[in-house]
JSON list of C-alpha atoms and ligand atoms in Angstrom, two decimals:
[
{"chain": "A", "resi": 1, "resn": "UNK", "atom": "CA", "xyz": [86.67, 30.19, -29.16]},
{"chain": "A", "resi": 2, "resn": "UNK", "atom": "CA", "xyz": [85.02, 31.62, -32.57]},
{"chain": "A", "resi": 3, "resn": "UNK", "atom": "CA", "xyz": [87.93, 32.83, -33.35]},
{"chain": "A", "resi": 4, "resn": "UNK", "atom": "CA", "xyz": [89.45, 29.20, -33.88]},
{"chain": "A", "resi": 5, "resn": "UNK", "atom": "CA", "xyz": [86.10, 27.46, -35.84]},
{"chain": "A", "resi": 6, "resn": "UNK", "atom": "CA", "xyz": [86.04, 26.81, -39.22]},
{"chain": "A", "resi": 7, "resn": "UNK", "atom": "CA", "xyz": [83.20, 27.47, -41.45]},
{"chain": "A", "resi": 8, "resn": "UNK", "atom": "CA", "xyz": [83.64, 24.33, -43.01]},
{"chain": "A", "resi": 9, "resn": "UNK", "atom": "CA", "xyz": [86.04, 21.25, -42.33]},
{"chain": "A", "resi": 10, "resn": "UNK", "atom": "CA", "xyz": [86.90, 19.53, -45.30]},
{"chain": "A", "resi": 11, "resn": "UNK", "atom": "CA", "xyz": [89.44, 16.14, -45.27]},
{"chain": "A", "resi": 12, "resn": "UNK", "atom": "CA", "xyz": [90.89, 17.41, -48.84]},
{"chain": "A", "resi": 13, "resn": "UNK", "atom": "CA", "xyz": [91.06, 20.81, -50.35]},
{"chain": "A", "resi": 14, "resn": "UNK", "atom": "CA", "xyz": [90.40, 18.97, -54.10]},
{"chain": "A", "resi": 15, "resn": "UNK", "atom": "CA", "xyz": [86.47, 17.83, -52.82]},
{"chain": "A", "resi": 16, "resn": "UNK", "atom": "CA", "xyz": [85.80, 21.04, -52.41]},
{"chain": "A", "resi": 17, "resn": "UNK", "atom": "CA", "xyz": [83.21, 21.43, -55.44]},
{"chain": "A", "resi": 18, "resn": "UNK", "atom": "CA", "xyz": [84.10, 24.80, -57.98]},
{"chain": "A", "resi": 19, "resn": "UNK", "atom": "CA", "xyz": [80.22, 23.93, -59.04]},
{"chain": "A", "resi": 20, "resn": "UNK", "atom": "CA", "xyz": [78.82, 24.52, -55.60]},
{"chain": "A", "resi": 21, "resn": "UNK", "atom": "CA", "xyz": [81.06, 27.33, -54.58]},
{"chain": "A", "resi": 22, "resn": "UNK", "atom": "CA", "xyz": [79.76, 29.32, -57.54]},
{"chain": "A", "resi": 23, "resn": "UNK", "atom": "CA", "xyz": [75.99, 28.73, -56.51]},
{"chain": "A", "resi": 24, "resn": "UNK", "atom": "CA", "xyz": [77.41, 29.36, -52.80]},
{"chain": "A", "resi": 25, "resn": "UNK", "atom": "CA", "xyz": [78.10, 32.68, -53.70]},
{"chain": "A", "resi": 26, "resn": "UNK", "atom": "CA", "xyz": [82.26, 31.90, -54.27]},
{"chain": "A", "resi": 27, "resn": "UNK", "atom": "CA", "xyz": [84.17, 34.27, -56.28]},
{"chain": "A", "resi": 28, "resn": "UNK", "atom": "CA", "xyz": [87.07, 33.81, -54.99]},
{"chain": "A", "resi": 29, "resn": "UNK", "atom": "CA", "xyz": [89.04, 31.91, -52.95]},
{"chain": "A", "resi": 30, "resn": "UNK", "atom": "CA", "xyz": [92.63, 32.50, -51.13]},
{"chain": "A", "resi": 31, "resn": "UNK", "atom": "CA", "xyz": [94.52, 29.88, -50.19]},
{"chain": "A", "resi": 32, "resn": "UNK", "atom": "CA", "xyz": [97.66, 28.51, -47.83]},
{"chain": "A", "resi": 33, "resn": "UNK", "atom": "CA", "xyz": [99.92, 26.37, -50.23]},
{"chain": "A", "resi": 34, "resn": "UNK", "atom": "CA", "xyz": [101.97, 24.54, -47.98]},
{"chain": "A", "resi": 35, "resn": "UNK", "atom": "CA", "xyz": [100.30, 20.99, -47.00]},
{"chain": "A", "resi": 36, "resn": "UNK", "atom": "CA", "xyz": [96.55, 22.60, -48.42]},
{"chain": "A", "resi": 37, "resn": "UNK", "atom": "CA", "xyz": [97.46, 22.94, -52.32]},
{"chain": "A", "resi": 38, "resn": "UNK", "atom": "CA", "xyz": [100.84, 20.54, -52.43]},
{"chain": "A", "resi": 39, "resn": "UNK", "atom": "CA", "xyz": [102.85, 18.62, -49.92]},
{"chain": "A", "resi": 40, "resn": "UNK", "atom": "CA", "xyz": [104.90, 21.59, -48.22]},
{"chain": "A", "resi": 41, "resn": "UNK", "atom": "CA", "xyz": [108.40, 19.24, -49.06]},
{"chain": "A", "resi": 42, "resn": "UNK", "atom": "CA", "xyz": [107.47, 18.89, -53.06]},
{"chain": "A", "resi": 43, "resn": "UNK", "atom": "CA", "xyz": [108.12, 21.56, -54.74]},
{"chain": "A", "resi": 44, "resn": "UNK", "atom": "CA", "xyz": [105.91, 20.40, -57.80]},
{"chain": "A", "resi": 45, "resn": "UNK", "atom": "CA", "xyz": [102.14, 21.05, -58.33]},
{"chain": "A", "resi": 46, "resn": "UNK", "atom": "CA", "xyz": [100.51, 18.07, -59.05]},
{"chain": "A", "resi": 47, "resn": "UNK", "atom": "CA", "xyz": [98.02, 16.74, -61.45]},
{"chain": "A", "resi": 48, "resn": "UNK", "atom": "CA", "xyz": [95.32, 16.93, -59.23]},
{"chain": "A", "resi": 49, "resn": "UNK", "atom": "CA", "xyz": [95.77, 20.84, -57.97]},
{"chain": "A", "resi": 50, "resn": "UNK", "atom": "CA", "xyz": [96.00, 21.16, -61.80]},
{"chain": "A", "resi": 51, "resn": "UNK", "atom": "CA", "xyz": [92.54, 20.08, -62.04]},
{"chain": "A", "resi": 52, "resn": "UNK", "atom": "CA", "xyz": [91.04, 21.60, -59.57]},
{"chain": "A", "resi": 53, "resn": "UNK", "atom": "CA", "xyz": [92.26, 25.05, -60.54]},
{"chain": "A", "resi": 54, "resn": "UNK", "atom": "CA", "xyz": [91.75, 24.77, -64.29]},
{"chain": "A", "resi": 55, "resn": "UNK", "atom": "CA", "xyz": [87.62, 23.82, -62.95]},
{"chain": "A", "resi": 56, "resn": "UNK", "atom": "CA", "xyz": [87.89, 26.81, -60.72]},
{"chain": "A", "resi": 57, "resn": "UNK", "atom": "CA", "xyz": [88.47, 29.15, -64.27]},
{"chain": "A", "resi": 58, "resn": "UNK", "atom": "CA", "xyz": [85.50, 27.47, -65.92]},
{"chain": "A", "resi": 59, "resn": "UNK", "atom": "CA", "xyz": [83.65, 28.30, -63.05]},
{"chain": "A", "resi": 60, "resn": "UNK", "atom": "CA", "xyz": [85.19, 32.24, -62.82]},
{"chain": "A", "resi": 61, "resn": "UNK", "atom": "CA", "xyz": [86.07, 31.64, -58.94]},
{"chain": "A", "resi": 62, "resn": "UNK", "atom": "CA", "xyz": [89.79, 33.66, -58.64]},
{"chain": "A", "resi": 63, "resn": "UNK", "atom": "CA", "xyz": [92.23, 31.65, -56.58]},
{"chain": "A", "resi": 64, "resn": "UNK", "atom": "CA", "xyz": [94.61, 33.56, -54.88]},
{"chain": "A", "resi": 65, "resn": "UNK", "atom": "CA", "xyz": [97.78, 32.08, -52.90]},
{"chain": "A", "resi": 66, "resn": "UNK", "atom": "CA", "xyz": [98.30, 33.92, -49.64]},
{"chain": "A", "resi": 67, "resn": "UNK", "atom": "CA", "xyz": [101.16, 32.07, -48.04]},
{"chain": "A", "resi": 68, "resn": "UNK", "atom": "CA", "xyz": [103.96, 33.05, -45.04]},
{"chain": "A", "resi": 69, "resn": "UNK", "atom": "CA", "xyz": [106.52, 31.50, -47.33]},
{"chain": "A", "resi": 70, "resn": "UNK", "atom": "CA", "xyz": [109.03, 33.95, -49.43]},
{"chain": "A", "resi": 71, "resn": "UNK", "atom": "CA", "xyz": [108.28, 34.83, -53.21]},
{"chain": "A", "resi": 72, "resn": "UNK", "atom": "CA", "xyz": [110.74, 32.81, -54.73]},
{"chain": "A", "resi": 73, "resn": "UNK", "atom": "CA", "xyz": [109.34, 29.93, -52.87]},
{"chain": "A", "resi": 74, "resn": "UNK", "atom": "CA", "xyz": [105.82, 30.19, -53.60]},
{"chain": "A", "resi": 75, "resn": "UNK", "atom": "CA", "xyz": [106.41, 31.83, -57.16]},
{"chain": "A", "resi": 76, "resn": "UNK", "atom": "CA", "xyz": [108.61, 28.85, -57.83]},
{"chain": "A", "resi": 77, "resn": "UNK", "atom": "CA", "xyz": [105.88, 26.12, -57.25]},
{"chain": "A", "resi": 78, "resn": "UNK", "atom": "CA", "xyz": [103.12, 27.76, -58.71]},
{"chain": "A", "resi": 79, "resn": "UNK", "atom": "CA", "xyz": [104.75, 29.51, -61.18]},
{"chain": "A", "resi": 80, "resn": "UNK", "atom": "CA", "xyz": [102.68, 26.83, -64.08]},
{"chain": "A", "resi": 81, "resn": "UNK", "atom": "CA", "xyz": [99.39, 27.90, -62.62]},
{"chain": "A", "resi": 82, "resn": "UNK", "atom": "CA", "xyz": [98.04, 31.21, -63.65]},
{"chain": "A", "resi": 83, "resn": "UNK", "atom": "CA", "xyz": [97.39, 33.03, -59.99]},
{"chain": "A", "resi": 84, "resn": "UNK", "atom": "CA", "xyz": [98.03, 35.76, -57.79]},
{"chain": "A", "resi": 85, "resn": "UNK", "atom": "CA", "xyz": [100.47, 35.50, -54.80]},
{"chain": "A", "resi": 86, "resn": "UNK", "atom": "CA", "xyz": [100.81, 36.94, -51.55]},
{"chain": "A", "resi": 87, "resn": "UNK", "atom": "CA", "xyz": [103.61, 36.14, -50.00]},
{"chain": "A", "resi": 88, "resn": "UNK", "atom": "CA", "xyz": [104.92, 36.90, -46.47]},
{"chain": "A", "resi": 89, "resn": "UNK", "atom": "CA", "xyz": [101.39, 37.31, -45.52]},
{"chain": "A", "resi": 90, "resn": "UNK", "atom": "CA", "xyz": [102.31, 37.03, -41.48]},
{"chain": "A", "resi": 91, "resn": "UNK", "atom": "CA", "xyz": [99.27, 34.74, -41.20]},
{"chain": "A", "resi": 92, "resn": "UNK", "atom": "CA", "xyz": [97.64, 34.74, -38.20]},
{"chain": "A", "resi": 93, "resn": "UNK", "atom": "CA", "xyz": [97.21, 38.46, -38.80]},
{"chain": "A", "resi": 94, "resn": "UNK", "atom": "CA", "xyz": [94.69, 39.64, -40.93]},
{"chain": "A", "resi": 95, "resn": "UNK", "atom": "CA", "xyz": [95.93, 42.36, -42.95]},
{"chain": "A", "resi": 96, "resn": "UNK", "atom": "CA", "xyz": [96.80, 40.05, -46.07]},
{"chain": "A", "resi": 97, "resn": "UNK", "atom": "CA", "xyz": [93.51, 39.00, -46.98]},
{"chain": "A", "resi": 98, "resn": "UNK", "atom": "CA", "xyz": [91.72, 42.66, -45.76]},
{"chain": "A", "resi": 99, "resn": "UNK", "atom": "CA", "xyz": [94.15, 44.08, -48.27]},
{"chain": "A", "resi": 100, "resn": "UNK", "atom": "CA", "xyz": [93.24, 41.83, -51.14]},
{"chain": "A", "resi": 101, "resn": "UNK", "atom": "CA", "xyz": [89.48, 42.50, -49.91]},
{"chain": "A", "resi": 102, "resn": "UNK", "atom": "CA", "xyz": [89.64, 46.41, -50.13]},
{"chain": "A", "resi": 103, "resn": "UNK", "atom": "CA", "xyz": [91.44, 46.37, -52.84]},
{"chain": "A", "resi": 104, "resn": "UNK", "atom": "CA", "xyz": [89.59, 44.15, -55.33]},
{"chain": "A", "resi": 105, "resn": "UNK", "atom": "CA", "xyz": [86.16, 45.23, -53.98]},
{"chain": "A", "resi": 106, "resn": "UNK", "atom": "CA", "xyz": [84.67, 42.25, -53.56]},
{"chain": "A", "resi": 107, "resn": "UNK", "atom": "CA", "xyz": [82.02, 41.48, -50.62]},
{"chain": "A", "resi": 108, "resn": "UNK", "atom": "CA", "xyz": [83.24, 39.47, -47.50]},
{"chain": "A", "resi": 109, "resn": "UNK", "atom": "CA", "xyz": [81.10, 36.59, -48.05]},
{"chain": "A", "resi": 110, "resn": "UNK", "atom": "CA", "xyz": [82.36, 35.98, -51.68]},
{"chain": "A", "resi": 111, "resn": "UNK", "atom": "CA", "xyz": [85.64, 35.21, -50.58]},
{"chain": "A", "resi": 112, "resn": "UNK", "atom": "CA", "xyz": [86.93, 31.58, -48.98]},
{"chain": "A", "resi": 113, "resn": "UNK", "atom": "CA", "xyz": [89.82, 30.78, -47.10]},
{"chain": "A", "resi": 114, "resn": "UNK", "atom": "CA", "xyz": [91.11, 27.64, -47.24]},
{"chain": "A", "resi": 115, "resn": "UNK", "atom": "CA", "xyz": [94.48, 26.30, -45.26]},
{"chain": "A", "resi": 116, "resn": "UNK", "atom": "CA", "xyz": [95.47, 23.67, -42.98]},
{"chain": "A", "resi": 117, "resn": "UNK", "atom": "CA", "xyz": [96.03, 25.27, -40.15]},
{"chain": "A", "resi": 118, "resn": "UNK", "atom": "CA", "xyz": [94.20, 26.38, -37.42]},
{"chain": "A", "resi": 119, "resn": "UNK", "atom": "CA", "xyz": [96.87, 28.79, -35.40]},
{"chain": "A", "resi": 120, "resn": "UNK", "atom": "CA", "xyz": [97.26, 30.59, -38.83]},
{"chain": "A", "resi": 121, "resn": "UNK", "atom": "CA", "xyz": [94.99, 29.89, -41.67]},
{"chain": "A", "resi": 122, "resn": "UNK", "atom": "CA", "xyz": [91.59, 29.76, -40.21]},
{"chain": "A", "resi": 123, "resn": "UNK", "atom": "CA", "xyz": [92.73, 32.47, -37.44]},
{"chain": "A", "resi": 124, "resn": "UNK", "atom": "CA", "xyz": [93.64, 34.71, -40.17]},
{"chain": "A", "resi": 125, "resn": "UNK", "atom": "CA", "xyz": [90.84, 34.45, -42.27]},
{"chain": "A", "resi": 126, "resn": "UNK", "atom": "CA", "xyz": [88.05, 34.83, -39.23]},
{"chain": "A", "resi": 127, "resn": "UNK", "atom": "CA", "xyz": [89.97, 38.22, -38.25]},
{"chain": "A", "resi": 128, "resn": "UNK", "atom": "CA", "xyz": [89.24, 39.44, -41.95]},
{"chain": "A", "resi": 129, "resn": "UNK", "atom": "CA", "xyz": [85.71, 38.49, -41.76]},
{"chain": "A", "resi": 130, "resn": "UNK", "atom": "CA", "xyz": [85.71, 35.98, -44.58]},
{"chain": "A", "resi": 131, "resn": "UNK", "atom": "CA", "xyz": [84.54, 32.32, -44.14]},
{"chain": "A", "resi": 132, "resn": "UNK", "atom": "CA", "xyz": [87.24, 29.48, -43.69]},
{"chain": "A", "resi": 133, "resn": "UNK", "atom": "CA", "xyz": [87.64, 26.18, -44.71]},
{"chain": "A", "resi": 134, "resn": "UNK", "atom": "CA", "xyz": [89.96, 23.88, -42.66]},
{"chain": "A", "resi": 135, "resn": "UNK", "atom": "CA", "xyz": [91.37, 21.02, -44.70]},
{"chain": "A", "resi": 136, "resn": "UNK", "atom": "CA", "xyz": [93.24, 18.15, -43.49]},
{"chain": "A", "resi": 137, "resn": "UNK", "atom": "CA", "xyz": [97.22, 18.68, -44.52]},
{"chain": "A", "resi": 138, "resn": "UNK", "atom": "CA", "xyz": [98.63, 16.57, -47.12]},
{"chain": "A", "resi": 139, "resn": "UNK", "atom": "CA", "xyz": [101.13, 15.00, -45.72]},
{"chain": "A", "resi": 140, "resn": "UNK", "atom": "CA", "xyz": [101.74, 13.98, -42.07]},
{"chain": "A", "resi": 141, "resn": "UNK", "atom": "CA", "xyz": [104.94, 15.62, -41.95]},
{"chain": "A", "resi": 142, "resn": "UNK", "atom": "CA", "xyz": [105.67, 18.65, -41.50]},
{"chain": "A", "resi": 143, "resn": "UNK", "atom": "CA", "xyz": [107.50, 21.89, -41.20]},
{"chain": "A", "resi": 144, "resn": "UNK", "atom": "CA", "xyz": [109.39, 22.12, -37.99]},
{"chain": "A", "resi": 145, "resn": "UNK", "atom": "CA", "xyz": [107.54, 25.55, -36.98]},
{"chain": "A", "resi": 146, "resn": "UNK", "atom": "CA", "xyz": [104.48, 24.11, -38.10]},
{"chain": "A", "resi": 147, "resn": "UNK", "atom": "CA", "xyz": [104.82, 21.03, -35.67]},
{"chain": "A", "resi": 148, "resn": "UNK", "atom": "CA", "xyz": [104.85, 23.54, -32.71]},
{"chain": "A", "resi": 149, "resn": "UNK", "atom": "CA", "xyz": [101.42, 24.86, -33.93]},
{"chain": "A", "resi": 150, "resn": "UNK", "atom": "CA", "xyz": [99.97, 21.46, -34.25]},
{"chain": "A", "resi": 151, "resn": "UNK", "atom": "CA", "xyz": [100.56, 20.81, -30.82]},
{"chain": "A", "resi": 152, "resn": "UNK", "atom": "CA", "xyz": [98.69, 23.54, -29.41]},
{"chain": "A", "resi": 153, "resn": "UNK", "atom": "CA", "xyz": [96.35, 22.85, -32.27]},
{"chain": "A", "resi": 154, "resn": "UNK", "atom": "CA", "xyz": [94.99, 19.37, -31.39]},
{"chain": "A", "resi": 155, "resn": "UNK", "atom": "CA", "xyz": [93.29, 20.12, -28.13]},
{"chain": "A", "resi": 156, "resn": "UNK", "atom": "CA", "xyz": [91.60, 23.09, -29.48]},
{"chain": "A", "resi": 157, "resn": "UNK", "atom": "CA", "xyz": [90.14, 21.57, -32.59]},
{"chain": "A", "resi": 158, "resn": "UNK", "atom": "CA", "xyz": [88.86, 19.01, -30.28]},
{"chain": "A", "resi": 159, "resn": "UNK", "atom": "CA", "xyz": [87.14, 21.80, -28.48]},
{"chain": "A", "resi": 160, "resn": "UNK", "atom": "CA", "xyz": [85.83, 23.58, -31.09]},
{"chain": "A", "resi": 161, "resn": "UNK", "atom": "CA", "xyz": [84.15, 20.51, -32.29]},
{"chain": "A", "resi": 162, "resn": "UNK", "atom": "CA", "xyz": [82.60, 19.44, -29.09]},
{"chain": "A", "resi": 163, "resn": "UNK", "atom": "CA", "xyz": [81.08, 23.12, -28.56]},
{"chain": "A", "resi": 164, "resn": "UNK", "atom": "CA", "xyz": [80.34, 23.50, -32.27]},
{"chain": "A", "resi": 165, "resn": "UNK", "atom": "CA", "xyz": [79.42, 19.91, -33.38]},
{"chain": "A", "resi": 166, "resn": "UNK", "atom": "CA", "xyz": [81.21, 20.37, -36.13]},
{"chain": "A", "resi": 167, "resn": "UNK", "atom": "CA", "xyz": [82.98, 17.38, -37.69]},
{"chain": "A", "resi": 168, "resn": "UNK", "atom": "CA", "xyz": [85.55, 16.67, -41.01]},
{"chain": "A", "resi": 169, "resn": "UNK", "atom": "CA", "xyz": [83.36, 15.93, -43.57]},
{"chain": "A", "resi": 170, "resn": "UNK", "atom": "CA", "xyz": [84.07, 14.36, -47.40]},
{"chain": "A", "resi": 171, "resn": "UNK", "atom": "CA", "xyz": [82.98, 17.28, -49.80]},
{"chain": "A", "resi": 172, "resn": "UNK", "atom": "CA", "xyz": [81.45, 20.84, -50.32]},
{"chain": "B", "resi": 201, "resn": "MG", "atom": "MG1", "xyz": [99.98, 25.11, -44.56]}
]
């Protein structure tokens, strides 16, 4: 069941604290967009994710987007905010983020990955080695792929926090 549990599990990816993740070690942090960074059905950043990512450059913590979406997609809604993208990252397999890992030399437990899904996100970033952070979606809706995954996804999270005692909590 490790495979499925989160480092952390966090009810909003904004609480999660640029401050602390520097003195946590963070450098950088890759990240699902869809439903973890902006509703997946808006295709505008908001005010909010513009926050948050203009504190994570005062802080030096890299965000990268590593998303299953095309290019065009992702390009096209983050396109205002200055960060990398991997796209077609065929989340839950690993070889994304090892990639980005390798390539930009930085140590495992620098590195976050954040997304709101457990069948893909937080599989894919335990494979690599890196630490996770599950964070409730953004909207209730969602993708019609997605809504297959969430079935399957409920009865394991339950699991996982029953063995773990983990729970959601407000804020890193
Ligand atoms: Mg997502």
């Amino acid at each position: 069941m490790a495979i499925f549990k989160p480092t952390y599990m966090i009810n909003n990816t904004f609480e999660l604290n640029p401050e602390k993740l520097k003195l946590m070690g963070i450098t950088h942090i890759l990240s699902d967009l869809d439903n973890t960074l902006i509703p997946w059905d808006s295709p505008d950043i908001t005010p909010e994710l513009k926050r948050w990512v203009s504190e994570l450059e005062k802080y030096h913590i890299e965000l990268v987007i590593v998303s299953n979406n095309n290019y065009t997609r992702v390009h096209k809604a983050v396109a205002s905010l200055n960060v990398k993208i991997i796209a077609r990252a065929k989340k839950p397999l690993p070889f994304a983020i090892r990639n980005f890992v390798s390539m930009s030399s930085v140590s495992k437990n620098r590195v976050l990955f954040l997304g709101d899904q457990l069948m893909t996100d937080i599989i894919a970033g335990n494979l690599a080695g890196v630490k996770t952070v599950l964070v409730k979606p953004l909207t209730d809706t969602d993708m019609k792929k997605t809504r297959v995954n969430r079935f399957f996804e409920r009865p394991i999270l339950k699991l996982i926090q029953s063995i773990y005692k983990t729970t959601w909590k407000d804020k890193i």
